[in-house]
Amino acid sequence: MIDPSLIKKYDQPVPRYTSYPTVPFWQDHISPGQWMEQFREQFAAENNHNGISLYIHLPFCESLCTYCGCNKKITTNHTVEEPYLLAIAKEWKQYRSLMQQTPVIRELHLGGGTPTFFSPQNLERLVRTILGDCTPHPDYEFSIEGHPNNTTPAHLEVLASLGFRRISYGVQDMDPEVQRVINRIQPLTNVQRATDEARKKGFTSVNFDLIYGLPLQRLAGIQTTFEQVLALQPDRVAFYSYAHVPWTSRMQRLFDETQLPAPEEKMQLYLEGKKLLLEGGYQDIGMDHFALPHDELFLAREAGTLHRNFMGYTIQNSSFLLGLGVSAISDIGNAFAQNEKNLHDYYNAINTNQPAVKKGYFLSEEDLSFRRYIKDISCKAGTLFDVKDLEILEQSSFPLLSQLQNDGLIIYDRKGVKVTPMGHYFIRTICSAFDLYLQRRTLSDNNELFSKAI
């Protein structure tokens, strides 16, 4: 049981920590030359040892889901597929010229947008273009995000023939009224068909994305959604909190904010969903993710080999991730880079043979240490401290860890920290105790408020 008073106490917006430092603290412009040089060095160090991960962003959707904060382009004109595939091929060629070895592909993920917006033939063309001169890692994993309404048997057959074995469907909520208000109408029959077809074609792991806190969501509706979801037995479930940020996601301004669940009601939606998942045999992986005991994600967590990157939790422990496509993010271990977010700007860079990277960050030694602490806690529920960091830890992290320990969420000393069973629910909050950028910004904001007050 989770103490409701603790949920209320720690009900604060906290990053998901798919990176550290998190994106808001990155530099708005980075040197493409410096980025490419870092890329070359890190690739040479990592490729033969661990292999690399690839993320390809496919931004197009045929209709707008009004809750969505992703980078997407809404169109029903499928002629956009051709120029985008050509741009991806050119960008891959740019990076391929920096690689002095044959790339060993450990992980490939197609995300969006709606990747299944693309025809099966074009998805096959894309994947074959990328993998044509690569070597698959012996333990490779290929995955894709799909929409239950437009993922066809032909899509799944082509993907399965290329080695894809994991698919994630954006289900969000099964209540027809909630679907109407968020403009994502997908009948249960479509979700069931897409799930059954994936398994028939050889996919071994099916994930459902669900969201709590959407407009018009109520407890009875969440219960019905989970009754239907549990009947389909997805191997994994990601149960995310809806982030209402109408100042950055303009379409969220269409919502009547009185239809959003109150904070206490939103908390109950999560607790009910989590309870039903646990009663249904799912295991809590952390950071809003759940998996059945046979799934590789749960097995990796039990073995201590779970990894986390911009694609979320993964079983592939590669520290080198290359992102291709508009707004795609790369993580090469000691540096981050994000491509141009605007499709026109992305095309302009690629078609003039320039790197499309714009925003990014080059990590310091301190960043690397605290990044490891955050990753260990999110993946292994504990971490060991480096002696050289103790002075900073004592100043910045230990006061927060003391509070978390008093609330029974962790056990810590000068050697390290371990998350308790109760603390497992608060993983993101515990990670934030090691977010020096967040703490320094909070201190700066407080000092500014104090100076204005006097």
PDB file of N, CA, C and O in Angstrom, residues 371-427:
ATOM      1  N   ARG A 371      25.045  11.612 -13.641  1.00  0.00           N
ATOM      2  CA  ARG A 371      24.233  10.866 -14.588  1.00  0.00           C
ATOM      3  C   ARG A 371      24.211   9.376 -14.217  1.00  0.00           C
ATOM      4  O   ARG A 371      23.173   8.730 -14.294  1.00  0.00           O
ATOM      5  N   ARG A 372      25.357   8.855 -13.818  1.00  0.00           N
ATOM      6  CA  ARG A 372      25.407   7.443 -13.426  1.00  0.00           C
ATOM      7  C   ARG A 372      24.534   7.181 -12.212  1.00  0.00           C
ATOM      8  O   ARG A 372      23.826   6.169 -12.156  1.00  0.00           O
ATOM      9  N   TYR A 373      24.562   8.078 -11.215  1.00  0.00           N
ATOM     10  CA  TYR A 373      23.723   7.880 -10.030  1.00  0.00           C
ATOM     11  C   TYR A 373      22.245   7.803 -10.417  1.00  0.00           C
ATOM     12  O   TYR A 373      21.501   6.931  -9.941  1.00  0.00           O
ATOM     13  N   ILE A 374      21.816   8.715 -11.288  1.00  0.00           N
ATOM     14  CA  ILE A 374      20.407   8.751 -11.699  1.00  0.00           C
ATOM     15  C   ILE A 374      20.041   7.493 -12.486  1.00  0.00           C
ATOM     16  O   ILE A 374      18.988   6.885 -12.253  1.00  0.00           O
ATOM     17  N   LYS A 375      20.920   7.076 -13.385  1.00  0.00           N
ATOM     18  CA  LYS A 375      20.635   5.864 -14.168  1.00  0.00           C
ATOM     19  C   LYS A 375      20.584   4.632 -13.269  1.00  0.00           C
ATOM     20  O   LYS A 375      19.695   3.777 -13.411  1.00  0.00           O
ATOM     21  N   ASP A 376      21.519   4.514 -12.327  1.00  0.00           N
ATOM     22  CA  ASP A 376      21.528   3.361 -11.425  1.00  0.00           C
ATOM     23  C   ASP A 376      20.239   3.282 -10.619  1.00  0.00           C
ATOM     24  O   ASP A 376      19.662   2.195 -10.441  1.00  0.00           O
ATOM     25  N   ILE A 377      19.781   4.419 -10.123  1.00  0.00           N
ATOM     26  CA  ILE A 377      18.573   4.415  -9.299  1.00  0.00           C
ATOM     27  C   ILE A 377      17.357   4.050 -10.138  1.00  0.00           C
ATOM     28  O   ILE A 377      16.500   3.262  -9.724  1.00  0.00           O
ATOM     29  N   SER A 378      17.265   4.593 -11.356  1.00  0.00           N
ATOM     30  CA  SER A 378      16.096   4.306 -12.193  1.00  0.00           C
ATOM     31  C   SER A 378      16.090   2.872 -12.710  1.00  0.00           C
ATOM     32  O   SER A 378      15.027   2.316 -12.975  1.00  0.00           O
ATOM     33  N   CYS A 379      17.250   2.262 -12.852  1.00  0.00           N
ATOM     34  CA  CYS A 379      17.335   0.914 -13.434  1.00  0.00           C
ATOM     35  C   CYS A 379      17.606  -0.181 -12.401  1.00  0.00           C
ATOM     36  O   CYS A 379      17.183  -1.329 -12.583  1.00  0.00           O
ATOM     37  N   LYS A 380      18.334   0.152 -11.318  1.00  0.00           N
ATOM     38  CA  LYS A 380      18.761  -0.862 -10.357  1.00  0.00           C
ATOM     39  C   LYS A 380      18.267  -0.594  -8.941  1.00  0.00           C
ATOM     40  O   LYS A 380      18.583  -1.361  -8.030  1.00  0.00           O
ATOM     41  N   ALA A 381      17.549   0.514  -8.770  1.00  0.00           N
ATOM     42  CA  ALA A 381      16.994   0.885  -7.454  1.00  0.00           C
ATOM     43  C   ALA A 381      18.081   1.108  -6.410  1.00  0.00           C
ATOM     44  O   ALA A 381      17.884   0.838  -5.224  1.00  0.00           O
ATOM     45  N   GLY A 382      19.230   1.597  -6.836  1.00  0.00           N
ATOM     46  CA  GLY A 382      20.293   1.899  -5.889  1.00  0.00           C
ATOM     47  C   GLY A 382      21.569   2.259  -6.620  1.00  0.00           C
ATOM     48  O   GLY A 382      21.718   1.984  -7.820  1.00  0.00           O
ATOM     49  N   THR A 383      22.490   2.898  -5.896  1.00  0.00           N
ATOM     50  CA  THR A 383      23.763   3.266  -6.507  1.00  0.00           C
ATOM     51  C   THR A 383      24.829   3.399  -5.431  1.00  0.00           C
ATOM     52  O   THR A 383      24.518   3.566  -4.245  1.00  0.00           O
ATOM     53  N   LEU A 384      26.098   3.296  -5.845  1.00  0.00           N
ATOM     54  CA  LEU A 384      27.235   3.500  -4.967  1.00  0.00           C
ATOM     55  C   LEU A 384      27.892   4.827  -5.313  1.00  0.00           C
ATOM     56  O   LEU A 384      28.037   5.165  -6.488  1.00  0.00           O
ATOM     57  N   PHE A 385      28.321   5.568  -4.283  1.00  0.00           N
ATOM     58  CA  PHE A 385      28.902   6.886  -4.495  1.00  0.00           C
ATOM     59  C   PHE A 385      30.400   6.791  -4.752  1.00  0.00           C
ATOM     60  O   PHE A 385      31.080   5.930  -4.197  1.00  0.00           O
ATOM     61  N   ASP A 386      30.885   7.702  -5.584  1.00  0.00           N
ATOM     62  CA  ASP A 386      32.311   7.861  -5.806  1.00  0.00           C
ATOM     63  C   ASP A 386      32.845   8.826  -4.749  1.00  0.00           C
ATOM     64  O   ASP A 386      32.265   9.891  -4.516  1.00  0.00           O
ATOM     65  N   VAL A 387      33.964   8.461  -4.116  1.00  0.00           N
ATOM     66  CA  VAL A 387      34.525   9.273  -3.031  1.00  0.00           C
ATOM     67  C   VAL A 387      34.764  10.715  -3.483  1.00  0.00           C
ATOM     68  O   VAL A 387      34.542  11.661  -2.718  1.00  0.00           O
ATOM     69  N   LYS A 388      35.169  10.904  -4.716  1.00  0.00           N
ATOM     70  CA  LYS A 388      35.472  12.257  -5.194  1.00  0.00           C
ATOM     71  C   LYS A 388      34.245  13.157  -5.241  1.00  0.00           C
ATOM     72  O   LYS A 388      34.369  14.396  -5.307  1.00  0.00           O
ATOM     73  N   ASP A 389      33.031  12.564  -5.205  1.00  0.00           N
ATOM     74  CA  ASP A 389      31.805  13.353  -5.293  1.00  0.00           C
ATOM     75  C   ASP A 389      31.199  13.663  -3.923  1.00  0.00           C
ATOM     76  O   ASP A 389      30.171  14.354  -3.856  1.00  0.00           O
ATOM     77  N   LEU A 390      31.815  13.162  -2.841  1.00  0.00           N
ATOM     78  CA  LEU A 390      31.172  13.267  -1.533  1.00  0.00           C
ATOM     79  C   LEU A 390      30.933  14.708  -1.098  1.00  0.00           C
ATOM     80  O   LEU A 390      29.897  15.012  -0.490  1.00  0.00           O
ATOM     81  N   GLU A 391      31.859  15.589  -1.412  1.00  0.00           N
ATOM     82  CA  GLU A 391      31.672  16.984  -0.975  1.00  0.00           C
ATOM     83  C   GLU A 391      30.429  17.589  -1.630  1.00  0.00           C
ATOM     84  O   GLU A 391      29.612  18.243  -0.963  1.00  0.00           O
ATOM     85  N   ILE A 392      30.266  17.359  -2.940  1.00  0.00           N
ATOM     86  CA  ILE A 392      29.085  17.879  -3.634  1.00  0.00           C
ATOM     87  C   ILE A 392      27.825  17.177  -3.142  1.00  0.00           C
ATOM     88  O   ILE A 392      26.781  17.805  -2.932  1.00  0.00           O
ATOM     89  N   LEU A 393      27.911  15.859  -2.938  1.00  0.00           N
ATOM     90  CA  LEU A 393      26.764  15.102  -2.455  1.00  0.00           C
ATOM     91  C   LEU A 393      26.300  15.615  -1.092  1.00  0.00           C
ATOM     92  O   LEU A 393      25.096  15.764  -0.844  1.00  0.00           O
ATOM     93  N   GLU A 394      27.251  15.885  -0.212  1.00  0.00           N
ATOM     94  CA  GLU A 394      26.894  16.369   1.116  1.00  0.00           C
ATOM     95  C   GLU A 394      26.193  17.716   1.061  1.00  0.00           C
ATOM     96  O   GLU A 394      25.266  17.992   1.825  1.00  0.00           O
ATOM     97  N   GLN A 395      26.621  18.557   0.125  1.00  0.00           N
ATOM     98  CA  GLN A 395      26.026  19.885   0.008  1.00  0.00           C
ATOM     99  C   GLN A 395      24.664  19.854  -0.671  1.00  0.00           C
ATOM    100  O   GLN A 395      23.736  20.549  -0.241  1.00  0.00           O
ATOM    101  N   SER A 396      24.545  19.050  -1.724  1.00  0.00           N
ATOM    102  CA  SER A 396      23.368  19.141  -2.585  1.00  0.00           C
ATOM    103  C   SER A 396      22.375  17.998  -2.423  1.00  0.00           C
ATOM    104  O   SER A 396      21.162  18.222  -2.403  1.00  0.00           O
ATOM    105  N   SER A 397      22.873  16.761  -2.331  1.00  0.00           N
ATOM    106  CA  SER A 397      21.987  15.608  -2.367  1.00  0.00           C
ATOM    107  C   SER A 397      21.607  15.089  -0.982  1.00  0.00           C
ATOM    108  O   SER A 397      20.453  14.684  -0.756  1.00  0.00           O
ATOM    109  N   PHE A 398      22.551  15.084  -0.046  1.00  0.00           N
ATOM    110  CA  PHE A 398      22.284  14.462   1.245  1.00  0.00           C
ATOM    111  C   PHE A 398      21.124  15.095   2.011  1.00  0.00           C
ATOM    112  O   PHE A 398      20.347  14.371   2.652  1.00  0.00           O
ATOM    113  N   PRO A 399      20.951  16.444   1.982  1.00  0.00           N
ATOM    114  CA  PRO A 399      19.778  17.007   2.681  1.00  0.00           C
ATOM    115  C   PRO A 399      18.457  16.457   2.135  1.00  0.00           C
ATOM    116  O   PRO A 399      17.535  16.178   2.914  1.00  0.00           O
ATOM    117  N   LEU A 400      18.371  16.282   0.820  1.00  0.00           N
ATOM    118  CA  LEU A 400      17.158  15.729   0.224  1.00  0.00           C
ATOM    119  C   LEU A 400      17.031  14.238   0.518  1.00  0.00           C
ATOM    120  O   LEU A 400      15.935  13.732   0.777  1.00  0.00           O
ATOM    121  N   LEU A 401      18.158  13.534   0.493  1.00  0.00           N
ATOM    122  CA  LEU A 401      18.129  12.097   0.794  1.00  0.00           C
ATOM    123  C   LEU A 401      17.706  11.852   2.243  1.00  0.00           C
ATOM    124  O   LEU A 401      17.010  10.862   2.538  1.00  0.00           O
ATOM    125  N   SER A 402      18.104  12.725   3.135  1.00  0.00           N
ATOM    126  CA  SER A 402      17.694  12.580   4.540  1.00  0.00           C
ATOM    127  C   SER A 402      16.179  12.650   4.672  1.00  0.00           C
ATOM    128  O   SER A 402      15.559  11.870   5.408  1.00  0.00           O
ATOM    129  N   GLN A 403      15.565  13.579   3.960  1.00  0.00           N
ATOM    130  CA  GLN A 403      14.106  13.703   3.983  1.00  0.00           C
ATOM    131  C   GLN A 403      13.447  12.459   3.397  1.00  0.00           C
ATOM    132  O   GLN A 403      12.474  11.936   3.953  1.00  0.00           O
ATOM    133  N   LEU A 404      13.991  11.968   2.280  1.00  0.00           N
ATOM    134  CA  LEU A 404      13.444  10.762   1.658  1.00  0.00           C
ATOM    135  C   LEU A 404      13.603   9.551   2.568  1.00  0.00           C
ATOM    136  O   LEU A 404      12.724   8.685   2.624  1.00  0.00           O
ATOM    137  N   GLN A 405      14.718   9.485   3.292  1.00  0.00           N
ATOM    138  CA  GLN A 405      14.939   8.381   4.219  1.00  0.00           C
ATOM    139  C   GLN A 405      13.968   8.467   5.399  1.00  0.00           C
ATOM    140  O   GLN A 405      13.415   7.439   5.832  1.00  0.00           O
ATOM    141  N   ASN A 406      13.720   9.666   5.888  1.00  0.00           N
ATOM    142  CA  ASN A 406      12.768   9.836   6.992  1.00  0.00           C
ATOM    143  C   ASN A 406      11.363   9.393   6.595  1.00  0.00           C
ATOM    144  O   ASN A 406      10.587   8.943   7.446  1.00  0.00           O
ATOM    145  N   ASP A 407      11.052   9.512   5.307  1.00  0.00           N
ATOM    146  CA  ASP A 407       9.739   9.084   4.820  1.00  0.00           C
ATOM    147  C   ASP A 407       9.718   7.618   4.398  1.00  0.00           C
ATOM    148  O   ASP A 407       8.713   7.136   3.857  1.00  0.00           O
ATOM    149  N   GLY A 408      10.825   6.911   4.621  1.00  0.00           N
ATOM    150  CA  GLY A 408      10.864   5.474   4.353  1.00  0.00           C
ATOM    151  C   GLY A 408      11.028   5.106   2.893  1.00  0.00           C
ATOM    152  O   GLY A 408      10.748   3.963   2.505  1.00  0.00           O
ATOM    153  N   LEU A 409      11.516   6.043   2.065  1.00  0.00           N
ATOM    154  CA  LEU A 409      11.615   5.784   0.634  1.00  0.00           C
ATOM    155  C   LEU A 409      12.980   5.257   0.216  1.00  0.00           C
ATOM    156  O   LEU A 409      13.104   4.628  -0.838  1.00  0.00           O
ATOM    157  N   ILE A 410      14.003   5.529   1.021  1.00  0.00           N
ATOM    158  CA  ILE A 410      15.355   5.060   0.706  1.00  0.00           C
ATOM    159  C   ILE A 410      16.084   4.726   2.002  1.00  0.00           C
ATOM    160  O   ILE A 410      15.633   5.084   3.104  1.00  0.00           O
ATOM    161  N   ILE A 411      17.217   4.064   1.848  1.00  0.00           N
ATOM    162  CA  ILE A 411      18.210   3.909   2.915  1.00  0.00           C
ATOM    163  C   ILE A 411      19.534   4.382   2.321  1.00  0.00           C
ATOM    164  O   ILE A 411      19.906   3.948   1.222  1.00  0.00           O
ATOM    165  N   TYR A 412      20.223   5.297   3.009  1.00  0.00           N
ATOM    166  CA  TYR A 412      21.465   5.803   2.427  1.00  0.00           C
ATOM    167  C   TYR A 412      22.505   6.050   3.512  1.00  0.00           C
ATOM    168  O   TYR A 412      22.191   6.206   4.695  1.00  0.00           O
ATOM    169  N   ASP A 413      23.771   6.050   3.081  1.00  0.00           N
ATOM    170  CA  ASP A 413      24.888   6.476   3.914  1.00  0.00           C
ATOM    171  C   ASP A 413      25.934   7.061   2.970  1.00  0.00           C
ATOM    172  O   ASP A 413      25.644   7.321   1.796  1.00  0.00           O
ATOM    173  N   ARG A 414      27.149   7.261   3.450  1.00  0.00           N
ATOM    174  CA  ARG A 414      28.179   7.885   2.618  1.00  0.00           C
ATOM    175  C   ARG A 414      28.688   6.942   1.521  1.00  0.00           C
ATOM    176  O   ARG A 414      29.437   7.371   0.638  1.00  0.00           O
ATOM    177  N   LYS A 415      28.281   5.675   1.567  1.00  0.00           N
ATOM    178  CA  LYS A 415      28.702   4.735   0.535  1.00  0.00           C
ATOM    179  C   LYS A 415      27.730   4.684  -0.643  1.00  0.00           C
ATOM    180  O   LYS A 415      28.141   4.435  -1.777  1.00  0.00           O
ATOM    181  N   GLY A 416      26.450   4.884  -0.348  1.00  0.00           N
ATOM    182  CA  GLY A 416      25.483   4.791  -1.438  1.00  0.00           C
ATOM    183  C   GLY A 416      24.055   4.872  -0.953  1.00  0.00           C
ATOM    184  O   GLY A 416      23.791   5.180   0.217  1.00  0.00           O
ATOM    185  N   VAL A 417      23.126   4.580  -1.847  1.00  0.00           N
ATOM    186  CA  VAL A 417      21.699   4.667  -1.537  1.00  0.00           C
ATOM    187  C   VAL A 417      20.990   3.446  -2.115  1.00  0.00           C
ATOM    188  O   VAL A 417      21.366   2.930  -3.170  1.00  0.00           O
ATOM    189  N   LYS A 418      19.962   2.986  -1.399  1.00  0.00           N
ATOM    190  CA  LYS A 418      19.140   1.869  -1.867  1.00  0.00           C
ATOM    191  C   LYS A 418      17.677   2.258  -1.718  1.00  0.00           C
ATOM    192  O   LYS A 418      17.262   2.772  -0.678  1.00  0.00           O
ATOM    193  N   VAL A 419      16.905   2.016  -2.759  1.00  0.00           N
ATOM    194  CA  VAL A 419      15.493   2.354  -2.760  1.00  0.00           C
ATOM    195  C   VAL A 419      14.710   1.261  -2.031  1.00  0.00           C
ATOM    196  O   VAL A 419      14.925   0.066  -2.265  1.00  0.00           O
ATOM    197  N   THR A 420      13.808   1.663  -1.145  1.00  0.00           N
ATOM    198  CA  THR A 420      12.966   0.707  -0.427  1.00  0.00           C
ATOM    199  C   THR A 420      11.779   0.301  -1.304  1.00  0.00           C
ATOM    200  O   THR A 420      11.495   0.950  -2.319  1.00  0.00           O
ATOM    201  N   PRO A 421      11.053  -0.754  -0.927  1.00  0.00           N
ATOM    202  CA  PRO A 421       9.860  -1.114  -1.703  1.00  0.00           C
ATOM    203  C   PRO A 421       8.867   0.042  -1.823  1.00  0.00           C
ATOM    204  O   PRO A 421       8.294   0.256  -2.897  1.00  0.00           O
ATOM    205  N   MET A 422       8.656   0.806  -0.748  1.00  0.00           N
ATOM    206  CA  MET A 422       7.771   1.965  -0.824  1.00  0.00           C
ATOM    207  C   MET A 422       8.348   3.022  -1.762  1.00  0.00           C
ATOM    208  O   MET A 422       7.638   3.674  -2.526  1.00  0.00           O
ATOM    209  N   GLY A 423       9.682   3.193  -1.723  1.00  0.00           N
ATOM    210  CA  GLY A 423      10.318   4.212  -2.543  1.00  0.00           C
ATOM    211  C   GLY A 423      10.263   3.917  -4.027  1.00  0.00           C
ATOM    212  O   GLY A 423      10.461   4.823  -4.847  1.00  0.00           O
ATOM    213  N   HIS A 424       9.984   2.658  -4.381  1.00  0.00           N
ATOM    214  CA  HIS A 424       9.962   2.304  -5.792  1.00  0.00           C
ATOM    215  C   HIS A 424       8.947   3.137  -6.565  1.00  0.00           C
ATOM    216  O   HIS A 424       9.149   3.456  -7.735  1.00  0.00           O
ATOM    217  N   TYR A 425       7.851   3.526  -5.903  1.00  0.00           N
ATOM    218  CA  TYR A 425       6.843   4.347  -6.555  1.00  0.00           C
ATOM    219  C   TYR A 425       7.379   5.751  -6.837  1.00  0.00           C
ATOM    220  O   TYR A 425       6.937   6.418  -7.768  1.00  0.00           O
ATOM    221  N   PHE A 426       8.361   6.206  -6.042  1.00  0.00           N
ATOM    222  CA  PHE A 426       8.835   7.590  -6.108  1.00  0.00           C
ATOM    223  C   PHE A 426      10.201   7.697  -6.790  1.00  0.00           C
ATOM    224  O   PHE A 426      11.001   8.564  -6.456  1.00  0.00           O
ATOM    225  N   ILE A 427      10.486   6.792  -7.727  1.00  0.00           N
ATOM    226  CA  ILE A 427      11.808   6.728  -8.353  1.00  0.00           C
ATOM    227  C   ILE A 427      12.225   8.075  -8.935  1.00  0.00           C
ATOM    228  O   ILE A 427      13.360   8.539  -8.759  1.00  0.00           O
TER     229      ILE A 427
END
